[in-house]
PDB file of C-alpha atoms in Angstrom:
ATOM      1  CA  GLN A 285    -201.317 105.489 106.981  1.00  0.00           C
ATOM      2  CA  ALA A 286    -201.665 109.447 108.118  1.00  0.00           C
ATOM      3  CA  THR A 287    -200.329 111.821 105.863  1.00  0.00           C
ATOM      4  CA  LEU A 288    -199.562 115.257 107.199  1.00  0.00           C
ATOM      5  CA  GLN A 289    -198.269 118.416 106.105  1.00  0.00           C
ATOM      6  CA  CYS A 290    -194.779 118.218 107.928  1.00  0.00           C
ATOM      7  CA  GLY A 291    -193.686 122.179 107.380  1.00  0.00           C
ATOM      8  CA  SER A 292    -190.071 122.882 107.760  1.00  0.00           C
ATOM      9  CA  ALA A 293    -188.934 119.639 107.901  1.00  0.00           C
ATOM     10  CA  PHE A 294    -189.654 119.065 104.172  1.00  0.00           C
ATOM     11  CA  LYS A 295    -186.933 121.829 103.438  1.00  0.00           C
ATOM     12  CA  PRO A 296    -184.365 119.042 103.103  1.00  0.00           C
ATOM     13  CA  PHE A 297    -185.079 118.312  99.587  1.00  0.00           C
ATOM     14  CA  VAL A 298    -185.427 121.476  98.240  1.00  0.00           C
ATOM     15  CA  TYR A 299    -181.761 122.304  99.492  1.00  0.00           C
ATOM     16  CA  LEU A 300    -180.616 118.680  98.446  1.00  0.00           C
ATOM     17  CA  THR A 301    -181.921 119.588  94.961  1.00  0.00           C
ATOM     18  CA  ALA A 302    -180.147 122.486  94.741  1.00  0.00           C
ATOM     19  CA  PHE A 303    -176.253 120.932  95.981  1.00  0.00           C
ATOM     20  CA  GLU A 304    -177.281 118.214  93.234  1.00  0.00           C
ATOM     21  CA  GLN A 305    -177.352 121.257  91.069  1.00  0.00           C
ATOM     22  CA  GLY A 306    -173.864 122.843  91.658  1.00  0.00           C
ATOM     23  CA  TYR A 307    -174.973 125.740  94.614  1.00  0.00           C
ATOM     24  CA  THR A 308    -172.999 124.869  97.498  1.00  0.00           C
ATOM     25  CA  PRO A 309    -174.040 125.537 101.517  1.00  0.00           C
ATOM     26  CA  ALA A 310    -171.882 128.860 101.356  1.00  0.00           C
ATOM     27  CA  ASP A 311    -174.175 130.383  98.495  1.00  0.00           C
ATOM     28  CA  THR A 312    -176.348 133.237  99.472  1.00  0.00           C
ATOM     29  CA  LEU A 313    -179.598 134.665  99.339  1.00  0.00           C
ATOM     30  CA  LEU A 314    -181.690 137.205  99.980  1.00  0.00           C
ATOM     31  CA  ASP A 315    -183.808 136.610 102.524  1.00  0.00           C
ATOM     32  CA  ALA A 316    -186.617 139.071 102.075  1.00  0.00           C
ATOM     33  CA  PRO A 317    -190.565 139.818 101.294  1.00  0.00           C
ATOM     34  CA  PHE A 318    -191.624 138.665  97.630  1.00  0.00           C
ATOM     35  CA  LEU A 319    -194.584 138.016  95.706  1.00  0.00           C
ATOM     36  CA  LEU A 320    -195.433 135.372  93.660  1.00  0.00           C
ATOM     37  CA  PRO A 321    -198.094 134.543  91.314  1.00  0.00           C
ATOM     38  CA  ASP A 322    -201.601 132.749  91.753  1.00  0.00           C
ATOM     39  CA  ALA A 323    -203.446 129.826  89.748  1.00  0.00           C
ATOM     40  CA  THR A 324    -204.930 133.566  88.090  1.00  0.00           C
ATOM     41  CA  GLY A 325    -201.196 134.904  87.545  1.00  0.00           C
ATOM     42  CA  GLN A 326    -202.066 137.849  90.134  1.00  0.00           C
ATOM     43  CA  LEU A 327    -199.465 138.454  92.808  1.00  0.00           C
ATOM     44  CA  THR A 328    -200.474 137.535  96.160  1.00  0.00           C
ATOM     45  CA  TYR A 329    -198.226 134.667  97.084  1.00  0.00           C
ATOM     46  CA  CYS A 330    -195.815 136.083  99.651  1.00  0.00           C
ATOM     47  CA  PRO A 331    -193.709 133.340 102.065  1.00  0.00           C
ATOM     48  CA  LYS A 332    -193.216 134.479 105.689  1.00  0.00           C
ATOM     49  CA  ASN A 333    -191.058 134.056 108.019  1.00  0.00           C
ATOM     50  CA  TYR A 334    -191.678 133.230 111.594  1.00  0.00           C
ATOM     51  CA  TYR A 335    -192.441 136.437 113.377  1.00  0.00           C
ATOM     52  CA  ASN A 336    -192.388 138.267 110.149  1.00  0.00           C
ATOM     53  CA  VAL A 337    -189.267 138.752 110.556  1.00  0.00           C
ATOM     54  CA  TYR A 338    -186.113 138.911 107.127  1.00  0.00           C
ATOM     55  CA  TYR A 339    -182.200 138.384 107.848  1.00  0.00           C
ATOM     56  CA  GLY A 340    -180.997 139.632 104.154  1.00  0.00           C
ATOM     57  CA  ILE A 341    -178.214 138.570 102.545  1.00  0.00           C
ATOM     58  CA  THR A 342    -177.452 134.662 103.732  1.00  0.00           C
ATOM     59  CA  THR A 343    -176.072 131.756 103.451  1.00  0.00           C
ATOM     60  CA  LEU A 344    -178.275 128.563 102.681  1.00  0.00           C
ATOM     61  CA  ARG A 345    -176.608 126.796 105.560  1.00  0.00           C
ATOM     62  CA  ARG A 346    -177.350 130.007 107.942  1.00  0.00           C
ATOM     63  CA  ALA A 347    -180.942 129.973 106.677  1.00  0.00           C
ATOM     64  CA  LEU A 348    -181.541 125.971 106.500  1.00  0.00           C
ATOM     65  CA  GLU A 349    -180.187 125.821 110.438  1.00  0.00           C
ATOM     66  CA  LEU A 350    -182.528 129.212 111.435  1.00  0.00           C
ATOM     67  CA  SER A 351    -185.266 128.012 108.875  1.00  0.00           C
ATOM     68  CA  PHE A 352    -186.116 131.017 106.760  1.00  0.00           C
ATOM     69  CA  ASN A 353    -189.264 130.755 104.946  1.00  0.00           C
ATOM     70  CA  ALA A 354    -188.833 132.878 102.300  1.00  0.00           C
ATOM     71  CA  THR A 355    -185.287 131.721 101.511  1.00  0.00           C
ATOM     72  CA  ALA A 356    -186.614 128.027 101.241  1.00  0.00           C
ATOM     73  CA  VAL A 357    -189.732 129.445  98.612  1.00  0.00           C
ATOM     74  CA  LYS A 358    -186.485 131.216  96.128  1.00  0.00           C
ATOM     75  CA  LEU A 359    -184.090 128.472  96.512  1.00  0.00           C
ATOM     76  CA  GLN A 360    -187.255 126.498  95.250  1.00  0.00           C
ATOM     77  CA  GLN A 361    -188.209 128.767  92.476  1.00  0.00           C
ATOM     78  CA  LEU A 362    -184.401 128.786  91.608  1.00  0.00           C
ATOM     79  CA  VAL A 363    -184.086 124.998  91.100  1.00  0.00           C
ATOM     80  CA  GLY A 364    -187.917 124.344  89.917  1.00  0.00           C
ATOM     81  CA  GLY A 365    -190.089 123.050  91.622  1.00  0.00           C
ATOM     82  CA  GLU A 366    -190.640 119.656  89.798  1.00  0.00           C
ATOM     83  CA  SER A 367    -187.318 118.376  90.733  1.00  0.00           C
ATOM     84  CA  VAL A 368    -187.355 119.506  94.372  1.00  0.00           C
ATOM     85  CA  VAL A 369    -190.462 116.803  93.083  1.00  0.00           C
ATOM     86  CA  ASP A 370    -188.451 114.656  91.868  1.00  0.00           C
ATOM     87  CA  THR A 371    -185.844 114.082  94.832  1.00  0.00           C
ATOM     88  CA  ALA A 372    -188.631 113.890  97.498  1.00  0.00           C
ATOM     89  CA  HIS A 373    -189.944 110.818  95.289  1.00  0.00           C
ATOM     90  CA  ARG A 374    -186.180 109.311  94.466  1.00  0.00           C
ATOM     91  CA  PHE A 375    -185.653 109.234  98.624  1.00  0.00           C
ATOM     92  CA  GLY A 376    -188.918 107.453  98.936  1.00  0.00           C
ATOM     93  CA  VAL A 377    -191.832 109.999  99.844  1.00  0.00           C
ATOM     94  CA  GLY A 378    -194.401 108.124  98.450  1.00  0.00           C
ATOM     95  CA  THR A 379    -197.604 110.302  98.289  1.00  0.00           C
ATOM     96  CA  GLU A 380    -198.785 113.643  95.872  1.00  0.00           C
ATOM     97  CA  LEU A 381    -196.918 115.965  95.324  1.00  0.00           C
ATOM     98  CA  ARG A 382    -197.144 119.481  93.314  1.00  0.00           C
ATOM     99  CA  PRO A 383    -194.454 122.065  92.172  1.00  0.00           C
ATOM    100  CA  TYR A 384    -195.972 124.765  94.371  1.00  0.00           C
ATOM    101  CA  PRO A 385    -194.263 127.530  95.962  1.00  0.00           C
ATOM    102  CA  SER A 386    -195.375 126.178  98.822  1.00  0.00           C
ATOM    103  CA  LEU A 387    -194.107 122.838  99.132  1.00  0.00           C
ATOM    104  CA  ALA A 388    -191.052 124.425 100.216  1.00  0.00           C
ATOM    105  CA  LEU A 389    -192.927 124.914 103.413  1.00  0.00           C
ATOM    106  CA  GLY A 390    -194.182 121.435 103.579  1.00  0.00           C
ATOM    107  CA  SER A 391    -197.924 122.402 102.601  1.00  0.00           C
ATOM    108  CA  LEU A 392    -198.700 119.212 100.875  1.00  0.00           C
ATOM    109  CA  GLU A 393    -198.723 115.888 103.094  1.00  0.00           C
ATOM    110  CA  VAL A 394    -196.684 112.929 103.783  1.00  0.00           C
ATOM    111  CA  ARG A 395    -196.472 109.751 105.675  1.00  0.00           C
ATOM    112  CA  LEU A 396    -193.662 110.551 108.866  1.00  0.00           C
ATOM    113  CA  ILE A 397    -192.707 106.238 107.749  1.00  0.00           C
ATOM    114  CA  ASP A 398    -191.625 108.257 104.371  1.00  0.00           C
ATOM    115  CA  LEU A 399    -189.804 111.064 106.005  1.00  0.00           C
ATOM    116  CA  VAL A 400    -188.044 108.990 108.088  1.00  0.00           C
ATOM    117  CA  ARG A 401    -186.883 106.803 105.050  1.00  0.00           C
ATOM    118  CA  ALA A 402    -185.383 109.856 103.335  1.00  0.00           C
ATOM    119  CA  TYR A 403    -183.911 111.058 106.079  1.00  0.00           C
ATOM    120  CA  SER A 404    -182.104 107.081 106.278  1.00  0.00           C
ATOM    121  CA  GLY A 405    -181.174 108.132 103.145  1.00  0.00           C
ATOM    122  CA  PHE A 406    -179.274 111.222 103.957  1.00  0.00           C
ATOM    123  CA  ALA A 407    -177.252 109.470 106.520  1.00  0.00           C
ATOM    124  CA  ASN A 408    -176.829 106.665 104.452  1.00  0.00           C
ATOM    125  CA  LEU A 409    -175.057 109.099 102.156  1.00  0.00           C
ATOM    126  CA  GLY A 410    -177.622 108.494  99.223  1.00  0.00           C
ATOM    127  CA  GLU A 411    -178.737 104.980  99.882  1.00  0.00           C
ATOM    128  CA  ILE A 412    -182.600 104.810 101.050  1.00  0.00           C
ATOM    129  CA  PRO A 413    -183.559 101.750 103.354  1.00  0.00           C
ATOM    130  CA  GLU A 414    -186.479  99.545 102.258  1.00  0.00           C
ATOM    131  CA  PRO A 415    -188.655  99.658 105.175  1.00  0.00           C
ATOM    132  CA  HIS A 416    -189.552  96.944 107.339  1.00  0.00           C
ATOM    133  CA  LEU A 417    -191.435  96.209 110.241  1.00  0.00           C
ATOM    134  CA  ILE A 418    -190.590  92.616 111.495  1.00  0.00           C
ATOM    135  CA  ARG A 419    -186.438  92.421 111.774  1.00  0.00           C
ATOM    136  CA  GLU A 420    -186.411  89.111 112.788  1.00  0.00           C
ATOM    137  CA  ILE A 421    -188.468  85.599 114.021  1.00  0.00           C
ATOM    138  CA  SER A 422    -187.389  83.190 116.896  1.00  0.00           C
ATOM    139  CA  ASP A 423    -189.027  80.370 117.942  1.00  0.00           C
ATOM    140  CA  ARG A 424    -189.942  79.616 121.960  1.00  0.00           C
ATOM    141  CA  ASP A 425    -186.575  77.782 122.113  1.00  0.00           C
ATOM    142  CA  GLY A 426    -183.877  80.952 120.693  1.00  0.00           C
ATOM    143  CA  ARG A 427    -184.245  79.822 116.903  1.00  0.00           C
ATOM    144  CA  LEU A 428    -184.288  81.862 114.163  1.00  0.00           C
ATOM    145  CA  LYS A 429    -187.082  81.125 111.741  1.00  0.00           C
ATOM    146  CA  GLU A 430    -186.663  84.001 110.121  1.00  0.00           C
ATOM    147  CA  ARG A 431    -184.981  87.577 109.176  1.00  0.00           C
ATOM    148  CA  THR A 432    -185.158  90.499 107.607  1.00  0.00           C
ATOM    149  CA  PHE A 433    -182.245  91.284 105.113  1.00  0.00           C
ATOM    150  CA  PRO A 434    -183.680  95.311 104.076  1.00  0.00           C
ATOM    151  CA  ARG A 435    -182.797  96.328 100.513  1.00  0.00           C
ATOM    152  CA  THR A 436    -181.227  99.798  99.966  1.00  0.00           C
ATOM    153  CA  GLU A 437    -181.240 101.783  97.134  1.00  0.00           C
ATOM    154  CA  ARG A 438    -179.004 104.359  95.822  1.00  0.00           C
ATOM    155  CA  VAL A 439    -180.947 107.315  94.816  1.00  0.00           C
ATOM    156  CA  THR A 440    -177.997 110.090  94.799  1.00  0.00           C
ATOM    157  CA  SER A 441    -173.880 110.784  95.276  1.00  0.00           C
ATOM    158  CA  ALA A 442    -172.432 109.941  98.866  1.00  0.00           C
ATOM    159  CA  PRO A 443    -170.374 113.257  98.032  1.00  0.00           C
ATOM    160  CA  VAL A 444    -173.801 115.329  97.891  1.00  0.00           C
ATOM    161  CA  ALA A 445    -175.960 113.370 100.677  1.00  0.00           C
ATOM    162  CA  TYR A 446    -172.660 114.480 102.872  1.00  0.00           C
ATOM    163  CA  LEU A 447    -173.904 118.169 101.979  1.00  0.00           C
ATOM    164  CA  MET A 448    -177.008 117.505 103.481  1.00  0.00           C
ATOM    165  CA  VAL A 449    -175.771 115.567 106.539  1.00  0.00           C
ATOM    166  CA  HIS A 450    -173.439 118.243 107.461  1.00  0.00           C
ATOM    167  CA  VAL A 451    -175.403 120.714 107.295  1.00  0.00           C
ATOM    168  CA  LEU A 452    -178.302 119.789 109.028  1.00  0.00           C
ATOM    169  CA  ARG A 453    -175.669 118.919 111.874  1.00  0.00           C
ATOM    170  CA  GLY A 454    -175.593 123.067 112.758  1.00  0.00           C
ATOM    171  CA  VAL A 455    -179.338 122.751 112.873  1.00  0.00           C
ATOM    172  CA  VAL A 456    -178.779 120.918 115.987  1.00  0.00           C
ATOM    173  CA  GLU A 457    -175.711 122.827 116.688  1.00  0.00           C
ATOM    174  CA  ARG A 458    -176.504 126.477 115.908  1.00  0.00           C
ATOM    175  CA  GLY A 459    -180.297 125.832 114.780  1.00  0.00           C
ATOM    176  CA  THR A 460    -183.603 125.480 115.498  1.00  0.00           C
ATOM    177  CA  GLY A 461    -182.878 122.202 117.109  1.00  0.00           C
ATOM    178  CA  SER A 462    -180.232 123.035 119.377  1.00  0.00           C
ATOM    179  CA  SER A 463    -181.565 121.379 122.626  1.00  0.00           C
ATOM    180  CA  ALA A 464    -180.192 118.093 121.453  1.00  0.00           C
ATOM    181  CA  ARG A 465    -176.796 119.155 122.091  1.00  0.00           C
ATOM    182  CA  GLU A 466    -177.154 118.710 125.333  1.00  0.00           C
ATOM    183  CA  LEU A 467    -176.910 114.751 124.325  1.00  0.00           C
ATOM    184  CA  GLY A 468    -173.193 114.685 123.682  1.00  0.00           C
ATOM    185  CA  ALA A 469    -172.958 112.808 120.312  1.00  0.00           C
ATOM    186  CA  ASP A 470    -172.690 113.172 116.754  1.00  0.00           C
ATOM    187  CA  LEU A 471    -176.645 114.459 115.444  1.00  0.00           C
ATOM    188  CA  ALA A 472    -178.286 115.778 112.323  1.00  0.00           C
ATOM    189  CA  GLY A 473    -182.084 116.625 112.358  1.00  0.00           C
ATOM    190  CA  LYS A 474    -184.502 119.164 111.407  1.00  0.00           C
ATOM    191  CA  THR A 475    -187.875 120.390 112.919  1.00  0.00           C
ATOM    192  CA  GLY A 476    -191.311 121.409 111.461  1.00  0.00           C
ATOM    193  CA  THR A 477    -193.978 123.114 111.892  1.00  0.00           C
ATOM    194  CA  THR A 478    -197.144 123.867 110.250  1.00  0.00           C
ATOM    195  CA  ASP A 479    -199.616 126.781 109.954  1.00  0.00           C
ATOM    196  CA  ASP A 480    -201.704 127.514 113.989  1.00  0.00           C
ATOM    197  CA  TYR A 481    -199.305 125.140 115.701  1.00  0.00           C
ATOM    198  CA  SER A 482    -201.876 121.860 114.548  1.00  0.00           C
ATOM    199  CA  ASP A 483    -198.515 119.133 113.778  1.00  0.00           C
ATOM    200  CA  ALA A 484    -195.105 119.368 114.740  1.00  0.00           C
ATOM    201  CA  TRP A 485    -192.358 117.434 113.842  1.00  0.00           C
ATOM    202  CA  PHE A 486    -189.035 116.015 113.881  1.00  0.00           C
ATOM    203  CA  ILE A 487    -186.826 114.217 111.958  1.00  0.00           C
ATOM    204  CA  GLY A 488    -183.375 113.245 113.014  1.00  0.00           C
ATOM    205  CA  PHE A 489    -180.547 110.792 113.059  1.00  0.00           C
ATOM    206  CA  SER A 490    -177.182 109.155 114.572  1.00  0.00           C
ATOM    207  CA  PRO A 491    -174.238 107.713 112.474  1.00  0.00           C
ATOM    208  CA  ARG A 492    -176.542 104.528 113.367  1.00  0.00           C
ATOM    209  CA  ILE A 493    -180.353 105.133 113.848  1.00  0.00           C
ATOM    210  CA  THR A 494    -182.564 107.595 112.242  1.00  0.00           C
ATOM    211  CA  VAL A 495    -185.637 109.026 114.430  1.00  0.00           C
ATOM    212  CA  GLY A 496    -189.114 110.928 113.542  1.00  0.00           C
ATOM    213  CA  VAL A 497    -191.713 112.142 116.223  1.00  0.00           C
ATOM    214  CA  TRP A 498    -194.755 113.906 115.274  1.00  0.00           C
ATOM    215  CA  VAL A 499    -197.073 115.057 117.465  1.00  0.00           C
ATOM    216  CA  GLY A 500    -201.254 116.343 116.831  1.00  0.00           C
ATOM    217  CA  ARG A 501    -204.530 115.844 116.540  1.00  0.00           C
ATOM    218  CA  ASP A 502    -206.402 113.849 114.517  1.00  0.00           C
ATOM    219  CA  LYS A 503    -208.671 116.503 112.823  1.00  0.00           C
ATOM    220  CA  LYS A 504    -206.252 119.760 111.963  1.00  0.00           C
ATOM    221  CA  LEU A 505    -206.356 121.766 115.590  1.00  0.00           C
ATOM    222  CA  THR A 506    -203.564 123.735 116.984  1.00  0.00           C
ATOM    223  CA  ILE A 507    -202.149 121.363 119.943  1.00  0.00           C
ATOM    224  CA  GLY A 508    -201.096 124.786 121.560  1.00  0.00           C
ATOM    225  CA  ARG A 509    -199.596 128.132 121.688  1.00  0.00           C
ATOM    226  CA  LYS A 510    -196.053 128.514 119.936  1.00  0.00           C
ATOM    227  CA  MET A 511    -195.751 124.684 119.930  1.00  0.00           C
ATOM    228  CA  THR A 512    -193.460 124.260 117.422  1.00  0.00           C
ATOM    229  CA  GLY A 513    -191.605 121.301 116.626  1.00  0.00           C
ATOM    230  CA  ALA A 514    -188.491 121.712 118.475  1.00  0.00           C
ATOM    231  CA  ARG A 515    -190.894 122.707 121.797  1.00  0.00           C
ATOM    232  CA  ALA A 516    -193.479 119.771 121.076  1.00  0.00           C
ATOM    233  CA  ALA A 517    -191.649 117.385 119.290  1.00  0.00           C
ATOM    234  CA  GLN A 518    -188.086 117.563 119.884  1.00  0.00           C
ATOM    235  CA  PRO A 519    -187.574 117.057 123.176  1.00  0.00           C
ATOM    236  CA  ILE A 520    -190.137 113.542 122.954  1.00  0.00           C
ATOM    237  CA  TRP A 521    -186.686 112.865 120.109  1.00  0.00           C
ATOM    238  CA  ASN A 522    -184.331 113.385 122.630  1.00  0.00           C
ATOM    239  CA  ALA A 523    -185.750 111.309 125.752  1.00  0.00           C
ATOM    240  CA  PHE A 524    -185.523 108.683 123.109  1.00  0.00           C
ATOM    241  CA  MET A 525    -182.612 109.345 122.197  1.00  0.00           C
ATOM    242  CA  ARG A 526    -180.866 109.316 125.530  1.00  0.00           C
ATOM    243  CA  ALA A 527    -181.871 106.883 126.205  1.00  0.00           C
ATOM    244  CA  TYR A 528    -180.943 104.789 122.948  1.00  0.00           C
ATOM    245  CA  LEU A 529    -177.367 106.607 122.986  1.00  0.00           C
ATOM    246  CA  ASP A 530    -177.324 105.768 126.955  1.00  0.00           C
ATOM    247  CA  GLY A 531    -176.917 102.228 126.135  1.00  0.00           C
ATOM    248  CA  LEU A 532    -174.467 101.947 123.558  1.00  0.00           C
ATOM    249  CA  ASP A 533    -170.673 100.935 124.294  1.00  0.00           C
ATOM    250  CA  PRO A 534    -168.552 104.929 124.697  1.00  0.00           C
ATOM    251  CA  ASP A 535    -166.752 104.278 121.569  1.00  0.00           C
ATOM    252  CA  VAL A 536    -169.919 103.843 119.347  1.00  0.00           C
ATOM    253  CA  ARG A 537    -171.730 106.753 121.656  1.00  0.00           C
ATOM    254  CA  ALA A 538    -168.574 108.957 120.529  1.00  0.00           C
ATOM    255  CA  GLU A 539    -168.674 107.973 116.544  1.00  0.00           C
ATOM    256  CA  ASP A 540    -169.038 110.782 113.968  1.00  0.00           C
ATOM    257  CA  PHE A 541    -170.806 111.089 110.232  1.00  0.00           C
ATOM    258  CA  PRO A 542    -168.261 109.193 107.416  1.00  0.00           C
ATOM    259  CA  ILE A 543    -166.634 111.330 105.408  1.00  0.00           C
ATOM    260  CA  PRO A 544    -166.551 110.475 102.194  1.00  0.00           C
ATOM    261  CA  ALA A 545    -164.177 110.885  99.252  1.00  0.00           C
ATOM    262  CA  GLY A 546    -164.558 113.878  97.063  1.00  0.00           C
ATOM    263  CA  VAL A 547    -166.091 115.918 100.060  1.00  0.00           C
ATOM    264  CA  ALA A 548    -163.459 119.109 100.994  1.00  0.00           C
ATOM    265  CA  PHE A 549    -163.184 121.797 103.661  1.00  0.00           C
ATOM    266  CA  THR A 550    -162.696 125.216 103.841  1.00  0.00           C
ATOM    267  CA  PRO A 551    -163.434 127.685 106.801  1.00  0.00           C
ATOM    268  CA  VAL A 552    -165.743 130.438 105.871  1.00  0.00           C
ATOM    269  CA  ASP A 553    -167.934 133.224 107.720  1.00  0.00           C
ATOM    270  CA  TRP A 554    -171.811 132.067 108.828  1.00  0.00           C
ATOM    271  CA  TYR A 555    -173.549 135.115 107.964  1.00  0.00           C
ATOM    272  CA  SER A 556    -171.624 135.820 104.009  1.00  0.00           C
ATOM    273  CA  GLY A 557    -170.475 132.924 102.493  1.00  0.00           C
ATOM    274  CA  GLU A 558    -166.867 134.085 102.574  1.00  0.00           C
ATOM    275  CA  ARG A 559    -163.846 132.313 102.374  1.00  0.00           C
ATOM    276  CA  ALA A 560    -162.772 132.456 106.403  1.00  0.00           C
ATOM    277  CA  LEU A 561    -158.818 134.424 106.783  1.00  0.00           C
ATOM    278  CA  PRO A 562    -157.333 135.476 109.989  1.00  0.00           C
ATOM    279  CA  ARG A 563    -157.044 139.538 109.048  1.00  0.00           C
ATOM    280  CA  CYS A 564    -161.571 139.751 107.843  1.00  0.00           C
ATOM    281  CA  SER A 565    -162.561 142.050 110.921  1.00  0.00           C
ATOM    282  CA  SER A 566    -166.068 142.033 109.751  1.00  0.00           C
ATOM    283  CA  GLN A 567    -166.503 137.777 110.150  1.00  0.00           C
ATOM    284  CA  GLU A 568    -168.278 137.144 113.358  1.00  0.00           C
ATOM    285  CA  LYS A 569    -168.730 133.194 113.055  1.00  0.00           C
ATOM    286  CA  VAL A 570    -167.036 130.931 111.309  1.00  0.00           C
ATOM    287  CA  VAL A 571    -167.708 127.338 110.189  1.00  0.00           C
ATOM    288  CA  LEU A 572    -165.521 124.610 108.614  1.00  0.00           C
ATOM    289  CA  GLU A 573    -168.208 124.366 105.678  1.00  0.00           C
ATOM    290  CA  ALA A 574    -167.637 120.956 103.315  1.00  0.00           C
ATOM    291  CA  PHE A 575    -167.911 121.479  99.736  1.00  0.00           C
ATOM    292  CA  LEU A 576    -167.968 119.351  96.652  1.00  0.00           C
ATOM    293  CA  ALA A 577    -163.874 118.580  96.345  1.00  0.00           C
ATOM    294  CA  GLY A 578    -163.526 121.559  93.524  1.00  0.00           C
ATOM    295  CA  THR A 579    -166.210 123.607  94.256  1.00  0.00           C
ATOM    296  CA  GLU A 580    -164.314 125.408  97.724  1.00  0.00           C
ATOM    297  CA  THR A 581    -165.293 129.272  98.083  1.00  0.00           C
ATOM    298  CA  THR A 582    -163.014 131.510  96.996  1.00  0.00           C
ATOM    299  CA  ARG A 583    -164.816 135.046  97.571  1.00  0.00           C
ATOM    300  CA  PRO A 584    -162.083 137.027 100.023  1.00  0.00           C
ATOM    301  CA  CYS A 585    -164.300 138.433 102.977  1.00  0.00           C
ATOM    302  CA  ARG A 586    -165.389 141.762 102.612  1.00  0.00           C
ATOM    303  CA  ASP A 587    -162.352 143.935 104.382  1.00  0.00           C
ATOM    304  CA  THR A 588    -159.445 142.715 102.232  1.00  0.00           C
TER     305      THR A 588
END
């Protein structure tokens, strides 16, 4: 029942809104300090990155994988705060949200069960499940008396949802959630940390299960210095998922996220979003990027 600030675990709603509006993970923004007006119209709000370090022109993928705050707020300003609120509500977030710039950084309160439901909607390629507490009831002789068949609701298209899954996989492969790589399965998720290290989050999923972890106190107090989502919450998530995965048949454990029709892949530079070509010496890291079919980047690398 608790409502809590979730920090950067809210950012996927901003990026999914952008993907619905035609942005791609390879599109770029300038990650740099900028000012926004407060309620009086004064330019006083400046979103700050962790360590107060900024990274210049960056792809949306890189910005989410490494959780750049300035880029997330700037992207929300571009797609519209009301649209981000609508996306979060469509995906099952039931608390009141307002389109403040800081919404992109998880400053408004949500419930853990709502975030898990929403991330399940990513994993289910756009269909959110109805939460339930009891799966089935049997009598003392083992006879099934009642079983829950949860309903699902489609809230976005499968290809758009897959773009979100593909980027959140990158959070595990290269980003703030990289400690989950050691589990040896196809996993995706997002860390979250609030001011003064008072709340730590990790919400993640495999092709079969979504799990959310929150670490915090009853009162808004720090849980410890540098207790980020990656350091305080994700180790619990990793331990749970390791036990879960170890109980699966090898074929099931090796499952990958399904790729829906309407998704195309193109190799791009992780830093610039430019199309990767063998002769491009400026490209330091290449990823196989997912696009909605027909929106693949055609930007050549800088030294061609």
